[in-house]
Amino acid sequence: MILSLDPELMQVLLLSLEVSGLAICIAVVLGIPSGVFLGLRRFPGRNLLITLVNTGMGLPPVVVGLVVFLFLARSGPLGNLNLLYTPSAMIIAQIIIALPIVMGVTMAGIQNLDEKLRLQILALGASKLQYFWKLIEEGRLIVLSALAAGFGSIISEVGAVMMVGGNIKGQTRVLTTAIVLETRQGNYSLAIALGIILFLIALLLNLVFTYLQQRRSS
Amino acid sequence: MKAILRLKDVEVALGGKTILNIKELDVRSEEILTILGPTGSGKSTTLKLMAFLIKPKKGELFWQGKKVRFPAPLVIRRSISMTFQDPLPFEGTVFENVAYGLRIRGIKGKELRTRVEEALELFSISHLKNQSAKKVSGGEAQRVALARSLVFRPSLLLLDEPLASLDPITKEGMIPELHKVLKQLGITCVYVTHDQEEAFALADRIAVMEQGEIIQVGTKEDVFFKPGDVRVARFVGAENLIPAVILSNEEGLVTMKAQGKTLEAVAPFPQGTGVIACIRPEEITLKKDGAALDRVTARNQLPGIVLSLETLGPVIKVSLDCGFQIKALITRRSASDLNLKPGDAIFATFKATAVHVIPEVKGGTNG
């Protein structure tokens, strides 16, 4: 089934990659700069924000799904956008799940960089922006881990996408929700095929990250 | 000479406690000013302040005569460069490390390449340019750090113990090299160290720091041979600090009484002044034979007993009891010629000009 590139299966796979890929891209664009900022700057309310990020890192996806559902439901505050049960809703939910993870890992990593290294960058005449950019460059491994941790958490997530996407065949069905459904319906071979694909994606990604990490640190 | 940077009444606090308190300090154009002091005396904090990386709690800083407000404008920060004790290499090649300061200043292409290559050449590391900066040896990494700091020709270069982590041989080779580069480029430099030899070898002027304060600033000759108080004297290696009272002063040649012994020195103080006589251990010569003393021109000749001998590499430090304890540095050859051993009777001789006299009130006693 995998080898024959079953069209239904391919569609589910592509949507999974599309939703989680887009969500992680947005989470990285937002999360890395804010993680660096949170790691370096002292400002009022910082501790509260860090607590929120840390809580967010361990937030059950189902809860995120519920909140996004309530916001996007027809009677909810954003109901008129008609986003519920669309891939966009799934992307929003996944961004909310991945963002604190990307922020938290980045923040911890930046704080771990030698303080003297940070001063050294400024002492060579870097502007604020150049300084932030150089830190991200110096912490490339950290950024990579943030990316891996964030993507890993959303590609394998089922609760939130199920709630806000609805698992509609051909529209919002992704790998994880499809596995749940097919298992329930007794289509074990399809469920297993989907499971193998999900496993292979995780394996492939981790191979790439491990390779990059080892190349840098060797 | 014009001051490129002036610190006036500055105080820096850490966790509510004042860790730096400088009344006044000028960095003059094209000089090498070394800040000498023990660990924890506030030297590095002073450098960070000079680099405008930290903000003082009180006081003012003037850059080329103009008062600087914090945060300091980028244009001023970019005129200053600082290197730390650790070489702190960035990711990437040696070339890219050295190029960083130029890149952030918008310099690229051929000009960038030429200037990086010049800087690499200056520190003899051209052959390393394609290597990862994190993989070169300690001495090489320090050269990379220095080249990275100098490549954009800062008006002021701040060096925080850049040679402290190197082995003695590498370090010894790098001091004259660094001195040559700084003088060749005419770069104003503030060099922080706890090593008096390093300070003496590099400095035009020396500022001695202790407990967050500058206790003496002057030419290196002044600081080393005419320390202003006992703390400075002790720190620059004048190990013999003998409390004494001036008995007479005849046209600058003073006679002092120290624990019943008479010492002669050149000093301006009147009779009755309580003083500390400072004698560097290398200024003292030892003689065993009393008869040979007739041929010695030194005005001070003190009989004593050898207490102990301590080998310090090529030299030997001899502790003597002459009524008070003094220490002398002699070569191994002298020690073996004299056949010195603890308990021997000996004469310690030194010139009147080898004794630097500090009034006692200025720095307290030598306790």
mmCIF file with all atom_site columns, C-alpha atoms in Angstrom, chain B residues 28-195:
data_model
loop_
_atom_site.group_PDB
_atom_site.id
_atom_site.type_symbol
_atom_site.label_atom_id
_atom_site.label_alt_id
_atom_site.label_comp_id
_atom_site.label_asym_id
_atom_site.label_entity_id
_atom_site.label_seq_id
_atom_site.pdbx_PDB_ins_code
_atom_site.Cartn_x
_atom_site.Cartn_y
_atom_site.Cartn_z
_atom_site.occupancy
_atom_site.B_iso_or_equiv
_atom_site.pdbx_formal_charge
_atom_site.auth_seq_id
_atom_site.auth_comp_id
_atom_site.auth_asym_id
_atom_site.auth_atom_id
_atom_site.pdbx_PDB_model_num
ATOM 1   C CA . ARG B 1 28  ? 45.988 59.096 26.682 1.00 0.00 ? 28  ARG B CA 1
ATOM 2   C CA . SER B 1 29  ? 46.183 58.896 22.934 1.00 0.00 ? 29  SER B CA 1
ATOM 3   C CA . GLU B 1 30  ? 48.558 56.234 21.602 1.00 0.00 ? 30  GLU B CA 1
ATOM 4   C CA . GLU B 1 31  ? 49.730 55.081 25.005 1.00 0.00 ? 31  GLU B CA 1
ATOM 5   C CA . ILE B 1 32  ? 49.714 51.593 26.473 1.00 0.00 ? 32  ILE B CA 1
ATOM 6   C CA . LEU B 1 33  ? 48.220 51.907 29.920 1.00 0.00 ? 33  LEU B CA 1
ATOM 7   C CA . THR B 1 34  ? 48.352 48.754 31.975 1.00 0.00 ? 34  THR B CA 1
ATOM 8   C CA . ILE B 1 35  ? 46.030 48.236 34.883 1.00 0.00 ? 35  ILE B CA 1
ATOM 9   C CA . LEU B 1 36  ? 47.830 46.103 37.417 1.00 0.00 ? 36  LEU B CA 1
ATOM 10  C CA . GLY B 1 37  ? 46.160 44.546 40.414 1.00 0.00 ? 37  GLY B CA 1
ATOM 11  C CA . PRO B 1 38  ? 45.310 41.315 42.169 1.00 0.00 ? 38  PRO B CA 1
ATOM 12  C CA . THR B 1 39  ? 42.375 39.121 41.143 1.00 0.00 ? 39  THR B CA 1
ATOM 13  C CA . GLY B 1 40  ? 39.078 40.682 42.137 1.00 0.00 ? 40  GLY B CA 1
ATOM 14  C CA . SER B 1 41  ? 40.441 44.216 42.347 1.00 0.00 ? 41  SER B CA 1
ATOM 15  C CA . GLY B 1 42  ? 38.020 45.540 39.719 1.00 0.00 ? 42  GLY B CA 1
ATOM 16  C CA . LYS B 1 43  ? 40.297 45.530 36.676 1.00 0.00 ? 43  LYS B CA 1
ATOM 17  C CA . SER B 1 44  ? 37.909 43.695 34.350 1.00 0.00 ? 44  SER B CA 1
ATOM 18  C CA . THR B 1 45  ? 34.984 45.809 35.517 1.00 0.00 ? 45  THR B CA 1
ATOM 19  C CA . THR B 1 46  ? 37.007 48.907 34.652 1.00 0.00 ? 46  THR B CA 1
ATOM 20  C CA . LEU B 1 47  ? 37.571 47.568 31.141 1.00 0.00 ? 47  LEU B CA 1
ATOM 21  C CA . LYS B 1 48  ? 33.903 46.717 30.640 1.00 0.00 ? 48  LYS B CA 1
ATOM 22  C CA . LEU B 1 49  ? 33.072 50.235 31.739 1.00 0.00 ? 49  LEU B CA 1
ATOM 23  C CA . MET B 1 50  ? 35.610 51.649 29.294 1.00 0.00 ? 50  MET B CA 1
ATOM 24  C CA . ALA B 1 51  ? 34.018 49.548 26.537 1.00 0.00 ? 51  ALA B CA 1
ATOM 25  C CA . PHE B 1 52  ? 30.631 51.029 27.537 1.00 0.00 ? 52  PHE B CA 1
ATOM 26  C CA . LEU B 1 53  ? 29.353 47.492 28.133 1.00 0.00 ? 53  LEU B CA 1
ATOM 27  C CA . ILE B 1 54  ? 28.195 48.296 31.653 1.00 0.00 ? 54  ILE B CA 1
ATOM 28  C CA . LYS B 1 55  ? 26.664 51.423 33.071 1.00 0.00 ? 55  LYS B CA 1
ATOM 29  C CA . PRO B 1 56  ? 28.144 53.165 36.092 1.00 0.00 ? 56  PRO B CA 1
ATOM 30  C CA . LYS B 1 57  ? 25.938 53.876 39.075 1.00 0.00 ? 57  LYS B CA 1
ATOM 31  C CA . LYS B 1 58  ? 27.522 57.297 39.382 1.00 0.00 ? 58  LYS B CA 1
ATOM 32  C CA . GLY B 1 59  ? 30.051 59.447 37.579 1.00 0.00 ? 59  GLY B CA 1
ATOM 33  C CA . GLU B 1 60  ? 30.895 60.456 34.066 1.00 0.00 ? 60  GLU B CA 1
ATOM 34  C CA . LEU B 1 61  ? 32.817 59.134 31.108 1.00 0.00 ? 61  LEU B CA 1
ATOM 35  C CA . PHE B 1 62  ? 34.236 61.406 28.448 1.00 0.00 ? 62  PHE B CA 1
ATOM 36  C CA . TRP B 1 63  ? 35.083 60.128 24.988 1.00 0.00 ? 63  TRP B CA 1
ATOM 37  C CA . GLN B 1 64  ? 37.471 62.470 23.194 1.00 0.00 ? 64  GLN B CA 1
ATOM 38  C CA . GLY B 1 65  ? 36.460 65.291 25.502 1.00 0.00 ? 65  GLY B CA 1
ATOM 39  C CA . LYS B 1 66  ? 32.708 64.791 25.161 1.00 0.00 ? 66  LYS B CA 1
ATOM 40  C CA . LYS B 1 67  ? 30.501 63.389 27.874 1.00 0.00 ? 67  LYS B CA 1
ATOM 41  C CA . VAL B 1 68  ? 28.923 60.061 26.929 1.00 0.00 ? 68  VAL B CA 1
ATOM 42  C CA . ARG B 1 69  ? 25.368 59.154 27.868 1.00 0.00 ? 69  ARG B CA 1
ATOM 43  C CA . PHE B 1 70  ? 24.317 55.537 28.374 1.00 0.00 ? 70  PHE B CA 1
ATOM 44  C CA . PRO B 1 71  ? 23.591 53.476 26.384 1.00 0.00 ? 71  PRO B CA 1
ATOM 45  C CA . ALA B 1 72  ? 26.601 54.709 24.468 1.00 0.00 ? 72  ALA B CA 1
ATOM 46  C CA . PRO B 1 73  ? 26.043 55.544 20.795 1.00 0.00 ? 73  PRO B CA 1
ATOM 47  C CA . LEU B 1 74  ? 27.049 52.773 18.403 1.00 0.00 ? 74  LEU B CA 1
ATOM 48  C CA . VAL B 1 75  ? 29.575 55.051 16.721 1.00 0.00 ? 75  VAL B CA 1
ATOM 49  C CA . ILE B 1 76  ? 31.512 55.317 20.000 1.00 0.00 ? 76  ILE B CA 1
ATOM 50  C CA . ARG B 1 77  ? 31.208 51.626 20.815 1.00 0.00 ? 77  ARG B CA 1
ATOM 51  C CA . ARG B 1 78  ? 32.547 50.906 17.345 1.00 0.00 ? 78  ARG B CA 1
ATOM 52  C CA . SER B 1 79  ? 35.671 52.970 18.021 1.00 0.00 ? 79  SER B CA 1
ATOM 53  C CA . ILE B 1 80  ? 36.501 50.627 20.884 1.00 0.00 ? 80  ILE B CA 1
ATOM 54  C CA . SER B 1 81  ? 37.393 46.957 20.838 1.00 0.00 ? 81  SER B CA 1
ATOM 55  C CA . MET B 1 82  ? 37.843 44.522 23.661 1.00 0.00 ? 82  MET B CA 1
ATOM 56  C CA . THR B 1 83  ? 39.442 41.099 24.027 1.00 0.00 ? 83  THR B CA 1
ATOM 57  C CA . PHE B 1 84  ? 38.861 38.859 26.999 1.00 0.00 ? 84  PHE B CA 1
ATOM 58  C CA . GLN B 1 85  ? 41.067 36.394 28.831 1.00 0.00 ? 85  GLN B CA 1
ATOM 59  C CA . ASP B 1 86  ? 39.410 33.510 26.981 1.00 0.00 ? 86  ASP B CA 1
ATOM 60  C CA . PRO B 1 87  ? 39.809 33.794 23.227 1.00 0.00 ? 87  PRO B CA 1
ATOM 61  C CA . LEU B 1 88  ? 36.051 33.090 22.783 1.00 0.00 ? 88  LEU B CA 1
ATOM 62  C CA . PRO B 1 89  ? 36.197 31.939 19.162 1.00 0.00 ? 89  PRO B CA 1
ATOM 63  C CA . PHE B 1 90  ? 33.027 32.159 17.087 1.00 0.00 ? 90  PHE B CA 1
ATOM 64  C CA . GLU B 1 91  ? 31.731 29.339 14.928 1.00 0.00 ? 91  GLU B CA 1
ATOM 65  C CA . GLY B 1 92  ? 33.425 29.187 11.538 1.00 0.00 ? 92  GLY B CA 1
ATOM 66  C CA . THR B 1 93  ? 36.898 29.597 10.146 1.00 0.00 ? 93  THR B CA 1
ATOM 67  C CA . VAL B 1 94  ? 39.717 31.750 11.455 1.00 0.00 ? 94  VAL B CA 1
ATOM 68  C CA . PHE B 1 95  ? 39.175 34.025 8.446  1.00 0.00 ? 95  PHE B CA 1
ATOM 69  C CA . GLU B 1 96  ? 35.481 34.468 9.257  1.00 0.00 ? 96  GLU B CA 1
ATOM 70  C CA . ASN B 1 97  ? 36.264 35.142 12.910 1.00 0.00 ? 97  ASN B CA 1
ATOM 71  C CA . VAL B 1 98  ? 38.673 37.907 12.045 1.00 0.00 ? 98  VAL B CA 1
ATOM 72  C CA . ALA B 1 99  ? 36.301 39.260 9.393  1.00 0.00 ? 99  ALA B CA 1
ATOM 73  C CA . TYR B 1 100 ? 33.390 39.670 11.830 1.00 0.00 ? 100 TYR B CA 1
ATOM 74  C CA . GLY B 1 101 ? 34.182 43.216 12.987 1.00 0.00 ? 101 GLY B CA 1
ATOM 75  C CA . LEU B 1 102 ? 34.515 44.357 9.383  1.00 0.00 ? 102 LEU B CA 1
ATOM 76  C CA . ARG B 1 103 ? 31.338 42.639 8.199  1.00 0.00 ? 103 ARG B CA 1
ATOM 77  C CA . ILE B 1 104 ? 29.184 44.280 10.860 1.00 0.00 ? 104 ILE B CA 1
ATOM 78  C CA . ARG B 1 105 ? 30.666 47.605 9.765  1.00 0.00 ? 105 ARG B CA 1
ATOM 79  C CA . GLY B 1 106 ? 29.464 46.923 6.239  1.00 0.00 ? 106 GLY B CA 1
ATOM 80  C CA . ILE B 1 107 ? 32.878 46.259 4.735  1.00 0.00 ? 107 ILE B CA 1
ATOM 81  C CA . LYS B 1 108 ? 32.924 43.507 2.122  1.00 0.00 ? 108 LYS B CA 1
ATOM 82  C CA . GLY B 1 109 ? 34.533 42.166 -1.023 1.00 0.00 ? 109 GLY B CA 1
ATOM 83  C CA . LYS B 1 110 ? 38.133 42.906 -1.846 1.00 0.00 ? 110 LYS B CA 1
ATOM 84  C CA . GLU B 1 111 ? 38.635 45.435 0.944  1.00 0.00 ? 111 GLU B CA 1
ATOM 85  C CA . LEU B 1 112 ? 37.433 42.906 3.512  1.00 0.00 ? 112 LEU B CA 1
ATOM 86  C CA . ARG B 1 113 ? 39.752 40.221 2.192  1.00 0.00 ? 113 ARG B CA 1
ATOM 87  C CA . THR B 1 114 ? 42.772 42.509 2.104  1.00 0.00 ? 114 THR B CA 1
ATOM 88  C CA . ARG B 1 115 ? 42.216 43.811 5.605  1.00 0.00 ? 115 ARG B CA 1
ATOM 89  C CA . VAL B 1 116 ? 41.593 40.377 7.118  1.00 0.00 ? 116 VAL B CA 1
ATOM 90  C CA . GLU B 1 117 ? 44.712 39.058 5.438  1.00 0.00 ? 117 GLU B CA 1
ATOM 91  C CA . GLU B 1 118 ? 46.758 41.973 6.770  1.00 0.00 ? 118 GLU B CA 1
ATOM 92  C CA . ALA B 1 119 ? 45.520 41.281 10.289 1.00 0.00 ? 119 ALA B CA 1
ATOM 93  C CA . LEU B 1 120 ? 46.273 37.559 9.964  1.00 0.00 ? 120 LEU B CA 1
ATOM 94  C CA . GLU B 1 121 ? 49.742 38.435 8.722  1.00 0.00 ? 121 GLU B CA 1
ATOM 95  C CA . LEU B 1 122 ? 50.308 40.813 11.636 1.00 0.00 ? 122 LEU B CA 1
ATOM 96  C CA . PHE B 1 123 ? 49.830 37.970 14.112 1.00 0.00 ? 123 PHE B CA 1
ATOM 97  C CA . SER B 1 124 ? 51.496 35.309 11.920 1.00 0.00 ? 124 SER B CA 1
ATOM 98  C CA . ILE B 1 125 ? 48.364 33.189 11.549 1.00 0.00 ? 125 ILE B CA 1
ATOM 99  C CA . SER B 1 126 ? 47.800 33.420 7.789  1.00 0.00 ? 126 SER B CA 1
ATOM 100 C CA . HIS B 1 127 ? 48.322 29.665 7.459  1.00 0.00 ? 127 HIS B CA 1
ATOM 101 C CA . LEU B 1 128 ? 45.336 29.014 9.748  1.00 0.00 ? 128 LEU B CA 1
ATOM 102 C CA . LYS B 1 129 ? 42.788 31.070 7.858  1.00 0.00 ? 129 LYS B CA 1
ATOM 103 C CA . ASN B 1 130 ? 40.715 28.161 6.564  1.00 0.00 ? 130 ASN B CA 1
ATOM 104 C CA . GLN B 1 131 ? 40.785 26.186 9.796  1.00 0.00 ? 131 GLN B CA 1
ATOM 105 C CA . SER B 1 132 ? 37.914 26.114 12.256 1.00 0.00 ? 132 SER B CA 1
ATOM 106 C CA . ALA B 1 133 ? 38.630 28.780 14.876 1.00 0.00 ? 133 ALA B CA 1
ATOM 107 C CA . LYS B 1 134 ? 37.451 26.409 17.595 1.00 0.00 ? 134 LYS B CA 1
ATOM 108 C CA . LYS B 1 135 ? 40.069 23.845 16.693 1.00 0.00 ? 135 LYS B CA 1
ATOM 109 C CA . VAL B 1 136 ? 43.317 25.838 16.815 1.00 0.00 ? 136 VAL B CA 1
ATOM 110 C CA . SER B 1 137 ? 45.690 25.705 19.822 1.00 0.00 ? 137 SER B CA 1
ATOM 111 C CA . GLY B 1 138 ? 45.443 28.046 22.820 1.00 0.00 ? 138 GLY B CA 1
ATOM 112 C CA . GLY B 1 139 ? 48.181 30.384 21.658 1.00 0.00 ? 139 GLY B CA 1
ATOM 113 C CA . GLU B 1 140 ? 46.811 30.467 18.125 1.00 0.00 ? 140 GLU B CA 1
ATOM 114 C CA . ALA B 1 141 ? 43.285 31.100 19.392 1.00 0.00 ? 141 ALA B CA 1
ATOM 115 C CA . GLN B 1 142 ? 44.561 34.087 21.360 1.00 0.00 ? 142 GLN B CA 1
ATOM 116 C CA . ARG B 1 143 ? 46.217 35.444 18.205 1.00 0.00 ? 143 ARG B CA 1
ATOM 117 C CA . VAL B 1 144 ? 42.935 34.992 16.342 1.00 0.00 ? 144 VAL B CA 1
ATOM 118 C CA . ALA B 1 145 ? 41.151 36.920 19.106 1.00 0.00 ? 145 ALA B CA 1
ATOM 119 C CA . LEU B 1 146 ? 43.720 39.727 18.930 1.00 0.00 ? 146 LEU B CA 1
ATOM 120 C CA . ALA B 1 147 ? 43.539 39.900 15.136 1.00 0.00 ? 147 ALA B CA 1
ATOM 121 C CA . ARG B 1 148 ? 39.725 39.952 15.369 1.00 0.00 ? 148 ARG B CA 1
ATOM 122 C CA . SER B 1 149 ? 39.915 42.899 17.769 1.00 0.00 ? 149 SER B CA 1
ATOM 123 C CA . LEU B 1 150 ? 42.446 44.861 15.754 1.00 0.00 ? 150 LEU B CA 1
ATOM 124 C CA . VAL B 1 151 ? 41.276 44.267 12.200 1.00 0.00 ? 151 VAL B CA 1
ATOM 125 C CA . PHE B 1 152 ? 38.956 47.295 12.152 1.00 0.00 ? 152 PHE B CA 1
ATOM 126 C CA . ARG B 1 153 ? 41.639 49.523 13.717 1.00 0.00 ? 153 ARG B CA 1
ATOM 127 C CA . PRO B 1 154 ? 39.809 50.655 16.827 1.00 0.00 ? 154 PRO B CA 1
ATOM 128 C CA . SER B 1 155 ? 40.792 53.987 18.377 1.00 0.00 ? 155 SER B CA 1
ATOM 129 C CA . LEU B 1 156 ? 40.976 52.211 21.718 1.00 0.00 ? 156 LEU B CA 1
ATOM 130 C CA . LEU B 1 157 ? 41.866 48.587 22.302 1.00 0.00 ? 157 LEU B CA 1
ATOM 131 C CA . LEU B 1 158 ? 41.008 47.013 25.656 1.00 0.00 ? 158 LEU B CA 1
ATOM 132 C CA . LEU B 1 159 ? 42.783 43.787 26.526 1.00 0.00 ? 159 LEU B CA 1
ATOM 133 C CA . ASP B 1 160 ? 41.694 41.800 29.574 1.00 0.00 ? 160 ASP B CA 1
ATOM 134 C CA . GLU B 1 161 ? 44.568 39.495 30.542 1.00 0.00 ? 161 GLU B CA 1
ATOM 135 C CA . PRO B 1 162 ? 44.843 38.211 26.979 1.00 0.00 ? 162 PRO B CA 1
ATOM 136 C CA . LEU B 1 163 ? 47.945 36.163 27.721 1.00 0.00 ? 163 LEU B CA 1
ATOM 137 C CA . ALA B 1 164 ? 46.997 34.804 31.139 1.00 0.00 ? 164 ALA B CA 1
ATOM 138 C CA . SER B 1 165 ? 45.875 31.420 29.868 1.00 0.00 ? 165 SER B CA 1
ATOM 139 C CA . LEU B 1 166 ? 49.013 30.782 27.809 1.00 0.00 ? 166 LEU B CA 1
ATOM 140 C CA . ASP B 1 167 ? 52.014 28.719 28.815 1.00 0.00 ? 167 ASP B CA 1
ATOM 141 C CA . PRO B 1 168 ? 55.055 30.747 29.956 1.00 0.00 ? 168 PRO B CA 1
ATOM 142 C CA . ILE B 1 169 ? 57.088 30.221 26.772 1.00 0.00 ? 169 ILE B CA 1
ATOM 143 C CA . THR B 1 170 ? 54.293 31.173 24.381 1.00 0.00 ? 170 THR B CA 1
ATOM 144 C CA . LYS B 1 171 ? 53.496 34.122 26.625 1.00 0.00 ? 171 LYS B CA 1
ATOM 145 C CA . GLU B 1 172 ? 57.077 35.343 26.766 1.00 0.00 ? 172 GLU B CA 1
ATOM 146 C CA . GLY B 1 173 ? 57.233 35.286 22.988 1.00 0.00 ? 173 GLY B CA 1
ATOM 147 C CA . MET B 1 174 ? 53.960 37.139 22.558 1.00 0.00 ? 174 MET B CA 1
ATOM 148 C CA . ILE B 1 175 ? 54.636 40.104 24.839 1.00 0.00 ? 175 ILE B CA 1
ATOM 149 C CA . PRO B 1 176 ? 57.276 41.804 22.652 1.00 0.00 ? 176 PRO B CA 1
ATOM 150 C CA . GLU B 1 177 ? 55.279 40.854 19.556 1.00 0.00 ? 177 GLU B CA 1
ATOM 151 C CA . LEU B 1 178 ? 52.145 42.495 20.890 1.00 0.00 ? 178 LEU B CA 1
ATOM 152 C CA . HIS B 1 179 ? 54.107 45.554 21.974 1.00 0.00 ? 179 HIS B CA 1
ATOM 153 C CA . LYS B 1 180 ? 55.550 45.876 18.485 1.00 0.00 ? 180 LYS B CA 1
ATOM 154 C CA . VAL B 1 181 ? 52.155 45.571 16.781 1.00 0.00 ? 181 VAL B CA 1
ATOM 155 C CA . LEU B 1 182 ? 50.514 48.122 19.087 1.00 0.00 ? 182 LEU B CA 1
ATOM 156 C CA . LYS B 1 183 ? 53.314 50.649 18.638 1.00 0.00 ? 183 LYS B CA 1
ATOM 157 C CA . GLN B 1 184 ? 53.532 50.016 14.894 1.00 0.00 ? 184 GLN B CA 1
ATOM 158 C CA . LEU B 1 185 ? 49.826 50.730 14.444 1.00 0.00 ? 185 LEU B CA 1
ATOM 159 C CA . GLY B 1 186 ? 49.828 53.545 17.000 1.00 0.00 ? 186 GLY B CA 1
ATOM 160 C CA . ILE B 1 187 ? 46.860 52.042 18.813 1.00 0.00 ? 187 ILE B CA 1
ATOM 161 C CA . THR B 1 188 ? 45.838 53.312 22.226 1.00 0.00 ? 188 THR B CA 1
ATOM 162 C CA . CYS B 1 189 ? 45.587 50.327 24.509 1.00 0.00 ? 189 CYS B CA 1
ATOM 163 C CA . VAL B 1 190 ? 44.475 49.570 28.033 1.00 0.00 ? 190 VAL B CA 1
ATOM 164 C CA . TYR B 1 191 ? 45.969 46.288 29.137 1.00 0.00 ? 191 TYR B CA 1
ATOM 165 C CA . VAL B 1 192 ? 44.750 44.556 32.268 1.00 0.00 ? 192 VAL B CA 1
ATOM 166 C CA . THR B 1 193 ? 46.975 42.069 34.066 1.00 0.00 ? 193 THR B CA 1
ATOM 167 C CA . HIS B 1 194 ? 47.868 40.764 37.507 1.00 0.00 ? 194 HIS B CA 1
ATOM 168 C CA . ASP B 1 195 ? 51.373 39.949 36.315 1.00 0.00 ? 195 ASP B CA 1
#
